[in-house]
mmCIF file of C-alpha atoms in Angstrom:
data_model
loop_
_atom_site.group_PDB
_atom_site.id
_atom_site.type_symbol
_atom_site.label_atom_id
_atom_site.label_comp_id
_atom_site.label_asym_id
_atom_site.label_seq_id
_atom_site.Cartn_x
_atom_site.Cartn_y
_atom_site.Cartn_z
ATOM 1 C CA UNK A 1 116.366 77.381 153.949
ATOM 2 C CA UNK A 2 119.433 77.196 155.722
ATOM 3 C CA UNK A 3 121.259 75.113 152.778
ATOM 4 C CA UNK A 4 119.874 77.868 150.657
ATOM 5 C CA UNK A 5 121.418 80.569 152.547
ATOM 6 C CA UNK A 6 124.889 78.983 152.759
ATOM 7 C CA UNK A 7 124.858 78.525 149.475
ATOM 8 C CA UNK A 8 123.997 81.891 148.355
ATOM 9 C CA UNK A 9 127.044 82.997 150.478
ATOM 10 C CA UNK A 10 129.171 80.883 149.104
ATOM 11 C CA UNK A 11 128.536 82.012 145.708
ATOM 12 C CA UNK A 12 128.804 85.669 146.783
ATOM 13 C CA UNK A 13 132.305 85.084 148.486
ATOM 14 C CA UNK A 14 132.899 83.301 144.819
ATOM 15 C CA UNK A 15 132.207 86.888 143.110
ATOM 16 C CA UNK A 16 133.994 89.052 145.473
ATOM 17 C CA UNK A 17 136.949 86.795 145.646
ATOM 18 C CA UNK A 18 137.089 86.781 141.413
ATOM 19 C CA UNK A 19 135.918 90.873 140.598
ATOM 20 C CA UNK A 20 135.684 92.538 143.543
ATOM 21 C CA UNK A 21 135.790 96.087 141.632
ATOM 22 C CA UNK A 22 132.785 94.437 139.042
ATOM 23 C CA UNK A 23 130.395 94.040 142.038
ATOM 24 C CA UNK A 24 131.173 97.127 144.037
ATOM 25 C CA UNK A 25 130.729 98.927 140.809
ATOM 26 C CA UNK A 26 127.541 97.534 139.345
ATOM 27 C CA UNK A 27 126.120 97.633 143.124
ATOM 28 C CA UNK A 28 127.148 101.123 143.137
ATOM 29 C CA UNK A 29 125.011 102.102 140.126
ATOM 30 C CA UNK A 30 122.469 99.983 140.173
ATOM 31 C CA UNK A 31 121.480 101.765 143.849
ATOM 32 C CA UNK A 32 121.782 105.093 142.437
ATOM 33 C CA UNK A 33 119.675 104.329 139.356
ATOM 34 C CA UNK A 34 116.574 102.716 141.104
ATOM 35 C CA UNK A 35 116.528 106.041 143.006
ATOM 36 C CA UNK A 36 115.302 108.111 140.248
ATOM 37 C CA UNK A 37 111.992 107.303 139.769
ATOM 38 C CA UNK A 38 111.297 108.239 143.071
ATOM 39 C CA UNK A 39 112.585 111.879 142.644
ATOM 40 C CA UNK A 40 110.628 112.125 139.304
ATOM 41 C CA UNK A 41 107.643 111.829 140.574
ATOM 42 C CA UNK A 42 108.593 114.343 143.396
ATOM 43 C CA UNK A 43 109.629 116.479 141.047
ATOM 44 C CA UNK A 44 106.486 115.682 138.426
ATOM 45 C CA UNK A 45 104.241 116.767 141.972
ATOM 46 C CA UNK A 46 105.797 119.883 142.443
ATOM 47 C CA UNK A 47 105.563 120.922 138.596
ATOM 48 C CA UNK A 48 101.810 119.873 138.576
ATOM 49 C CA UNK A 49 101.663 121.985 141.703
ATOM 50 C CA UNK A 50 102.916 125.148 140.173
ATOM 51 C CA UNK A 51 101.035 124.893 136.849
ATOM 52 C CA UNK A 52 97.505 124.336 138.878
ATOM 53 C CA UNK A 53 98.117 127.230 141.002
ATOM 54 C CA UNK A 54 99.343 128.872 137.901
ATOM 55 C CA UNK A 55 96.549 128.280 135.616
ATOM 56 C CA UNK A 56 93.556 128.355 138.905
ATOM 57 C CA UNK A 57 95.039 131.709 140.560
ATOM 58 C CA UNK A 58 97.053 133.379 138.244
ATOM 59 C CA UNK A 59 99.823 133.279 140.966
ATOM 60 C CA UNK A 60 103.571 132.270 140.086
ATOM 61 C CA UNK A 61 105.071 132.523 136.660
ATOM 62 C CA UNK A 62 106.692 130.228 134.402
ATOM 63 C CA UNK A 63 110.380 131.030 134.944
ATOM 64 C CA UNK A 64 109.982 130.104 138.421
ATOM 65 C CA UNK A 65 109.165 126.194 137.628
ATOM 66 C CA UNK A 66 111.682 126.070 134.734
ATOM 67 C CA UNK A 67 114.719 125.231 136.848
ATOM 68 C CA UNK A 68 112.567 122.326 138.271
ATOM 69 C CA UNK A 69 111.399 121.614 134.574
ATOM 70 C CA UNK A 70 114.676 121.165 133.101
ATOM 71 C CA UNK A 71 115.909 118.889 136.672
ATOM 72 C CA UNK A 72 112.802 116.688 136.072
ATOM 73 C CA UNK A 73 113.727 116.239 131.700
ATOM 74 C CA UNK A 74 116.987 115.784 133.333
ATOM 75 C CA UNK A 75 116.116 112.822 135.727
ATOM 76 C CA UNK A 76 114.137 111.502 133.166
ATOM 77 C CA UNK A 77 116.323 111.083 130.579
ATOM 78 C CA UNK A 78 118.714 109.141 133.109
ATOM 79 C CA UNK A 79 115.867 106.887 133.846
ATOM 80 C CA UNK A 80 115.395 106.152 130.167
ATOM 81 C CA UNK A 81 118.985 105.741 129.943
ATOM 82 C CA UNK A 82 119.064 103.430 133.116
ATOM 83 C CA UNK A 83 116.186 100.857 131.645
ATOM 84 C CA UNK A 84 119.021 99.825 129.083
ATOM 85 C CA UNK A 85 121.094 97.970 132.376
ATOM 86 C CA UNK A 86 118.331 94.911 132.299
ATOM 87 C CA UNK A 87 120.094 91.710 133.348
ATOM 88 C CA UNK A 88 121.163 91.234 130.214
ATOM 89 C CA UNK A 89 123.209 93.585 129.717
ATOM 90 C CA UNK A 90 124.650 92.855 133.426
ATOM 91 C CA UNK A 91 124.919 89.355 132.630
ATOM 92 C CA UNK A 92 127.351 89.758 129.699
ATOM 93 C CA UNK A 93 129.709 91.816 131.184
ATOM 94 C CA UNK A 94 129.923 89.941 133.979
ATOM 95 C CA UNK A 95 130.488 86.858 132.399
ATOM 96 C CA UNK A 96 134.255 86.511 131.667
ATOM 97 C CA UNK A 97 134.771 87.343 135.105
ATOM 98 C CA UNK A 98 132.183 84.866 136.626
ATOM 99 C CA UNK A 99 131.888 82.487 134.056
ATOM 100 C CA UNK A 100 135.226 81.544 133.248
ATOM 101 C CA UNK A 101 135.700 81.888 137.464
ATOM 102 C CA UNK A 102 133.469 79.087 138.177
ATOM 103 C CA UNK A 103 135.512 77.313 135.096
ATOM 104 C CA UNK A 104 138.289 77.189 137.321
ATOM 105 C CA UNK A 105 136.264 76.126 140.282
ATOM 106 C CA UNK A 106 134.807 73.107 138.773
ATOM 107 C CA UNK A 107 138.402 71.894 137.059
ATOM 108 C CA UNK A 108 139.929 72.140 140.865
ATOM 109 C CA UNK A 109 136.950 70.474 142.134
ATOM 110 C CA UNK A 110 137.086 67.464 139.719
ATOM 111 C CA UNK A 111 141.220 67.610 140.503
ATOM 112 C CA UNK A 112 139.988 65.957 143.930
ATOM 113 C CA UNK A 113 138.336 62.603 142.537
ATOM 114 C CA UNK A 114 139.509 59.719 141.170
ATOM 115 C CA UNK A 115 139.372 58.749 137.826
ATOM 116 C CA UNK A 116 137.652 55.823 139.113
ATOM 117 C CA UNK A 117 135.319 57.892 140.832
ATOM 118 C CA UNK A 118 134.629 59.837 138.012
ATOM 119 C CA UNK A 119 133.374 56.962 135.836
ATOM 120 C CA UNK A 120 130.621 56.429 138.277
ATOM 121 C CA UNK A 121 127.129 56.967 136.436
ATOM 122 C CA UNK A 122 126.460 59.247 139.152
ATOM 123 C CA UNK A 123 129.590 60.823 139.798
ATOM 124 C CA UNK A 124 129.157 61.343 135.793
ATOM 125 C CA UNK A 125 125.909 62.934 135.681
ATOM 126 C CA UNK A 126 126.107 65.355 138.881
ATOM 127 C CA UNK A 127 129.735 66.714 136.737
ATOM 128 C CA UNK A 128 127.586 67.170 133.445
ATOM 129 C CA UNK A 129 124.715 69.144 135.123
ATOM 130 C CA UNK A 130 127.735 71.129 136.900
ATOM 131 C CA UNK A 131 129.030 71.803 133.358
ATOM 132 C CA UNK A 132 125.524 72.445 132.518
ATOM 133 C CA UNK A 133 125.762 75.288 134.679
ATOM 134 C CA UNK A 134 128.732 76.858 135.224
ATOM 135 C CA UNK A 135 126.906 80.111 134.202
ATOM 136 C CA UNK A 136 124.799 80.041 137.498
ATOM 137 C CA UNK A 137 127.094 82.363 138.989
ATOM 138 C CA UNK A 138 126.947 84.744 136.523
ATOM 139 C CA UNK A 139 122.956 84.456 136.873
ATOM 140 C CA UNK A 140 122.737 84.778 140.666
ATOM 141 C CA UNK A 141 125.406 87.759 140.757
ATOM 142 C CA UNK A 142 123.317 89.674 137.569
ATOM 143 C CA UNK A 143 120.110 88.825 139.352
ATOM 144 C CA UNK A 144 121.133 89.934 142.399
ATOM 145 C CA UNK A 145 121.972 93.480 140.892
ATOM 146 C CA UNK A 146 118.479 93.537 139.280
ATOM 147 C CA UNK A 147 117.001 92.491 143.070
ATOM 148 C CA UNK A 148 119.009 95.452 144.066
ATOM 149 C CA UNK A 149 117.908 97.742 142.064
ATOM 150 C CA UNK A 150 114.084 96.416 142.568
ATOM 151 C CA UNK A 151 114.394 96.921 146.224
ATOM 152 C CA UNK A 152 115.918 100.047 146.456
ATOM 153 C CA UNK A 153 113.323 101.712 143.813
ATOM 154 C CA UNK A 154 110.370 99.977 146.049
ATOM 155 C CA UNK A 155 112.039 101.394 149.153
ATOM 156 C CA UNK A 156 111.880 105.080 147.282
ATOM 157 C CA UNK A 157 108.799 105.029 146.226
ATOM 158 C CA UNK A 158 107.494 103.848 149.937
ATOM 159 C CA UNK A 159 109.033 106.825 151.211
ATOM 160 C CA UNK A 160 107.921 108.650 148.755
ATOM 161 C CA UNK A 161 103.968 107.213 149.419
ATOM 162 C CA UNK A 162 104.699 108.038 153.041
ATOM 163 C CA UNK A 163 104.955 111.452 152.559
ATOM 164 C CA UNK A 164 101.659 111.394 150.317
ATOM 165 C CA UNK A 165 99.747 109.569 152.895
ATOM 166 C CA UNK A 166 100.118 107.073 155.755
ATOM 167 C CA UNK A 167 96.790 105.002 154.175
ATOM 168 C CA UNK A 168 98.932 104.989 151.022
ATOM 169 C CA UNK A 169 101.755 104.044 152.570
ATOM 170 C CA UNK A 170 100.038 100.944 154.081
ATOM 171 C CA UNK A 171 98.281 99.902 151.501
ATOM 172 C CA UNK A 172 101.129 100.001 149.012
ATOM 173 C CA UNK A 173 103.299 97.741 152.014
ATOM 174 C CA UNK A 174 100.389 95.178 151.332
ATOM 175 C CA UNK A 175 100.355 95.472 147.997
ATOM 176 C CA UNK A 176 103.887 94.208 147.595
ATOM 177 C CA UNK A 177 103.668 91.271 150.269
ATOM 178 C CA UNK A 178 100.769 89.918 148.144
ATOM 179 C CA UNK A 179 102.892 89.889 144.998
ATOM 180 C CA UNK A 180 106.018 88.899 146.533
ATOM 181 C CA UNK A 181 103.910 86.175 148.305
ATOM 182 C CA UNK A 182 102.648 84.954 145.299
ATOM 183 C CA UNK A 183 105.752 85.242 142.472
ATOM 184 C CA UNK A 184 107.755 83.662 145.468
ATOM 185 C CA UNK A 185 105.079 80.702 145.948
ATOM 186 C CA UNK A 186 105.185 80.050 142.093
ATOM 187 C CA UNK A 187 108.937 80.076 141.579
ATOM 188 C CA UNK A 188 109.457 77.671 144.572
ATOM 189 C CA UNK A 189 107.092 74.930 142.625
ATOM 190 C CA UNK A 190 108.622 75.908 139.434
ATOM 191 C CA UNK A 191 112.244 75.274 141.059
ATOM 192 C CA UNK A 192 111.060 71.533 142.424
ATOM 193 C CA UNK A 193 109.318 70.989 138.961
ATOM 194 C CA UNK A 194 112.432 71.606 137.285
ATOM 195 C CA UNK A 195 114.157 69.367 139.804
ATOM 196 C CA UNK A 196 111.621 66.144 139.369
ATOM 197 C CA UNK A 197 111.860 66.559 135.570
ATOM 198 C CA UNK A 198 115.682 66.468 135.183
ATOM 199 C CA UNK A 199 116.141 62.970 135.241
ATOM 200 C CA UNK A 200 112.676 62.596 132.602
ATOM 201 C CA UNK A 201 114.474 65.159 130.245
ATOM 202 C CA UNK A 202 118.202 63.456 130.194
ATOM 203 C CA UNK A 203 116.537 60.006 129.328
ATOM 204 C CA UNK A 204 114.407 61.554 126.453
ATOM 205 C CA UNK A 205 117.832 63.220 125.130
ATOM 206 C CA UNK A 206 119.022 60.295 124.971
ATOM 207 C CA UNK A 207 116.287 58.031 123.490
ATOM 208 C CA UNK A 208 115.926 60.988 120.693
ATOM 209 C CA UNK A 209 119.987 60.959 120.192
ATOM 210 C CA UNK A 210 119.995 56.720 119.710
ATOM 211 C CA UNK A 211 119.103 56.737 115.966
ATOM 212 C CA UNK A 212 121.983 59.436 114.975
ATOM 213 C CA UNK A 213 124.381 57.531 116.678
ATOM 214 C CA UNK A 214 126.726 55.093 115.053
ATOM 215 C CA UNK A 215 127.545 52.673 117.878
ATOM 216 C CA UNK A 216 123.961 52.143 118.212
ATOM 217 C CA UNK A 217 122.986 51.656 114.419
ATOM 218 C CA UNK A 218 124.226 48.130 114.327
ATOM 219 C CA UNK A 219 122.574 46.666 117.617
ATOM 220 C CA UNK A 220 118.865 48.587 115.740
ATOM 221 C CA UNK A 221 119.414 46.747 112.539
ATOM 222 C CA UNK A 222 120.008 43.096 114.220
ATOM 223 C CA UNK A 223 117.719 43.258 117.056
ATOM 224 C CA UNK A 224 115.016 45.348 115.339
ATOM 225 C CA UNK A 225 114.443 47.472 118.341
ATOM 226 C CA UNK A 226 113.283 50.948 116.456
ATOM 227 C CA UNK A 227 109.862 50.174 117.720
ATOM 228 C CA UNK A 228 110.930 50.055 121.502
ATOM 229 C CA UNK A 229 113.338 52.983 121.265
ATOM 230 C CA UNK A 230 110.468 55.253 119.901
ATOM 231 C CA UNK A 231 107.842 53.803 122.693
ATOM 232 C CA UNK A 232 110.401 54.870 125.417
ATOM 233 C CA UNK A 233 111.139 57.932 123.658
ATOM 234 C CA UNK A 234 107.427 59.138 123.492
ATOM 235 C CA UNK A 235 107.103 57.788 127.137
ATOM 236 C CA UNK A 236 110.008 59.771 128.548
ATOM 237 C CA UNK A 237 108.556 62.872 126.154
ATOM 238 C CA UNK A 238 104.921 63.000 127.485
ATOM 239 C CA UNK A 239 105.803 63.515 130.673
ATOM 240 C CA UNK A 240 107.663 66.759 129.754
ATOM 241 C CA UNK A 241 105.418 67.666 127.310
ATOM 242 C CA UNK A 242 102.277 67.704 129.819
ATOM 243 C CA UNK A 243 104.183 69.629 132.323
ATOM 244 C CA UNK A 244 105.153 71.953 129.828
ATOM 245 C CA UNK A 245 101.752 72.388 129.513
ATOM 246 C CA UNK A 246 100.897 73.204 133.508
ATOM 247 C CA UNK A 247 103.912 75.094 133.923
ATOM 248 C CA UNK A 248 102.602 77.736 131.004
ATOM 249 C CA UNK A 249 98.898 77.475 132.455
ATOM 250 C CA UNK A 250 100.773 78.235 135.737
ATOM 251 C CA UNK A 251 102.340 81.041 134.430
ATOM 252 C CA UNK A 252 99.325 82.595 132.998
ATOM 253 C CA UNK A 253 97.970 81.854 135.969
ATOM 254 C CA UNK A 254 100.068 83.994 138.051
ATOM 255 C CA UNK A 255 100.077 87.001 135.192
ATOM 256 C CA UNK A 256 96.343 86.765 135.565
ATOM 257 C CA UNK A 257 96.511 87.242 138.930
ATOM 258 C CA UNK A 258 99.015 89.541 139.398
ATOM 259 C CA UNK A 259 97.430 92.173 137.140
ATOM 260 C CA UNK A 260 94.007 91.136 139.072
ATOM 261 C CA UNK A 261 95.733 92.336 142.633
ATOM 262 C CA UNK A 262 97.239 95.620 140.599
ATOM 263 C CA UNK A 263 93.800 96.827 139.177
ATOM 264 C CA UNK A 264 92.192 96.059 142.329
ATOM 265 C CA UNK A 265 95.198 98.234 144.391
ATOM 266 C CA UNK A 266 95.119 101.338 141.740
ATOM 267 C CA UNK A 267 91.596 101.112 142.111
ATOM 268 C CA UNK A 268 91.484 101.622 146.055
ATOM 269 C CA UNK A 269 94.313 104.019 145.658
ATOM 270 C CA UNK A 270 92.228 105.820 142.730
ATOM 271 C CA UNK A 271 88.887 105.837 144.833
ATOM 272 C CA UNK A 272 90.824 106.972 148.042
ATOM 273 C CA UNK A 273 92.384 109.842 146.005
ATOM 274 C CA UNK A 274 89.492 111.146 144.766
ATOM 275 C CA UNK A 275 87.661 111.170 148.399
ATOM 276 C CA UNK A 276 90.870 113.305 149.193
ATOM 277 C CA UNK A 277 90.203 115.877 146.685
ATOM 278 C CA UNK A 278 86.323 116.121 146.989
ATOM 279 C CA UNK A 279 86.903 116.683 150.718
ATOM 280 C CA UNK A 280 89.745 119.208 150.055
ATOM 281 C CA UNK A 281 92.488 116.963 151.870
ATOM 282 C CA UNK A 282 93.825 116.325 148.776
ATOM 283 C CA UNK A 283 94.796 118.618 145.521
ATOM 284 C CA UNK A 284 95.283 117.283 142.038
ATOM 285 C CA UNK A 285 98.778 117.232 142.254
ATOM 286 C CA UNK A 286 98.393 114.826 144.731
ATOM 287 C CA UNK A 287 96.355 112.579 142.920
ATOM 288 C CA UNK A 288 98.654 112.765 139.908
ATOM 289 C CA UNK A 289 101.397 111.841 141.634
ATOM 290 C CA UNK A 290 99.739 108.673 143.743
ATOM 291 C CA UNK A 291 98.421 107.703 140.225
ATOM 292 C CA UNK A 292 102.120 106.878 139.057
ATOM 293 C CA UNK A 293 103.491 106.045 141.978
ATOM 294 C CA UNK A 294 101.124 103.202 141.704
ATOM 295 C CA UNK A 295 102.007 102.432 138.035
ATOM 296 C CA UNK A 296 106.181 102.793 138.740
ATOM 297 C CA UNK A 297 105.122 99.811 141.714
ATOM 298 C CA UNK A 298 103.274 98.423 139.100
ATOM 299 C CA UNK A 299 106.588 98.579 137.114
ATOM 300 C CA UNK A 300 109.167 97.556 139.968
ATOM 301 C CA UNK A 301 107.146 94.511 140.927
ATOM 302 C CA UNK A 302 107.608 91.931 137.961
ATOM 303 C CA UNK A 303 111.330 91.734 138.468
#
């Protein structure tokens, strides 16, 4: 954990010390963004409010809930317009500044070996999977904006649940452990997976490359060794193939349960609701309202 945490540090002292203005910026939106939701649904309560008492009493008129009307087409046309800054988006305008960044990080890096050095097999390989990903900057900085953005629209929307109710409060807290808990569980094995299987995936490149290559077309014609080449091949290719297979039973896995945990939540939160309102704790608006708050957490979660 601690290697994990110095690196992450030094990758964000990387991005400040290349664009500082890029990540202030993007931080800068992406906070005030994830806010909206939120102050939809505040606004989507207090509309549902009005109407009820509206169309039950006869009390209140129409003009009086337009201003909050037109405020709540207003925030939601910024949150439709905010969906479009996914981390793709992020990602490619970030990249000349990150990408070609770590460029120059690597070249000084290699600047510092020997050419002797350098021919090492291993020396050789780590500066390939480098090369392989210089990009992980630009990943870690995007996907930290996105992280942002998650966390502040959770940290809304708990506020927002804690003025609904303390037991919804609570309950949505434990909601979001569980999932965390288990999307953090699943992308740790995925991450040593990937790991263990490096090594089986660069020798299958290469036993798949051997035929197209020229310096290796005379030594298969004299010694015959096609045979071999395609045993080691499909050796070094089952192994990937079968834990292709686990890793997408794993992921359905984790879908399956995932959407298991939400129905069971929105359920509780549904059944809870509707005690509310038969007791008169609880109007309609209410209920409304704790009804999508559960489906934006729903929403916030995956990322």
């Amino acid at each position: 954990m601690k290697n994990k945490i110095k690196a992450m540090g030094w990758a964000f002292s990387l991005a400040w010390r290349f664009n500082k203005l890029l990540l202030i910026t993007w931080f800068f939106l992406i906070s005030m963004v994830s806010v909206l939701p939120a102050i939809a649904l505040s606004y989507n309560k207090e509309i549902i409010a009005a109407l009820n008492n509206y169309i039950s009493a006869g009390s209140g008129s129409f003009n009086e809930i337009l201003p909050t009307i037109l405020v709540f087409g207003i925030i939601t046309t910024l949150i439709g317009l905010s969906n479009r800054l996914n981390t793709d988006l992020i990602y490619s305008i970030m990249f000349d500044s990150y990408y070609f960044g770590m460029e120059e990080v690597l070249m000084d890096s290699v600047q510092s070996f020997s050419m002797e050095e350098l021919l090492k097999k291993d020396t050789n390989d780590e500066y390939y999977a480098c090369v392989m990903r210089e990009g992980s900057l630009t990943d870690f900085i995007s996907g930290l904006c996105s992280l942002l953005g998650k966390f502040v629209s959770l940290c809304s929307l708990l506020i927002l649940a804690f003025t609904l109710s303390k037991f919804i409060f609570f309950f949505s807290i434990l909601y979001i452990i569980g999932i965390m808990w288990t999307n953090l569980k699943y992308i740790e094995k995925r991450r040593e997976i990937t790991q263990k299987m490096r090594d089986k995936e660069r020798l299958s490149a290469h036993y798949e490359e051997m035929p197209y290559s020229a310096e290796y077309a005379k030594e298969l014609r004299i010694f015959g060794s096609k045979e071999r080449i395609i045993k080691n091949w499909q050796e070094a290719y089952s192994k990937i193939y079968e834990q292709g297979l686990k890793n997408n039973f794993g992921a359905q896995l984790r879908s399956f349960v995932s959407g298991f945990g939400f129905y069971i939540f929105l359920s509780v939160m549904i059944i809870y609701s509707l005690f509310g309102v038969a007791n008169g704790n609880m109007t309609t608006a209410v209920l409304l309202t704790i009804y999508s708050l559960c489906m934006s957490l729903h929403g916030a979660m995956p990322g």
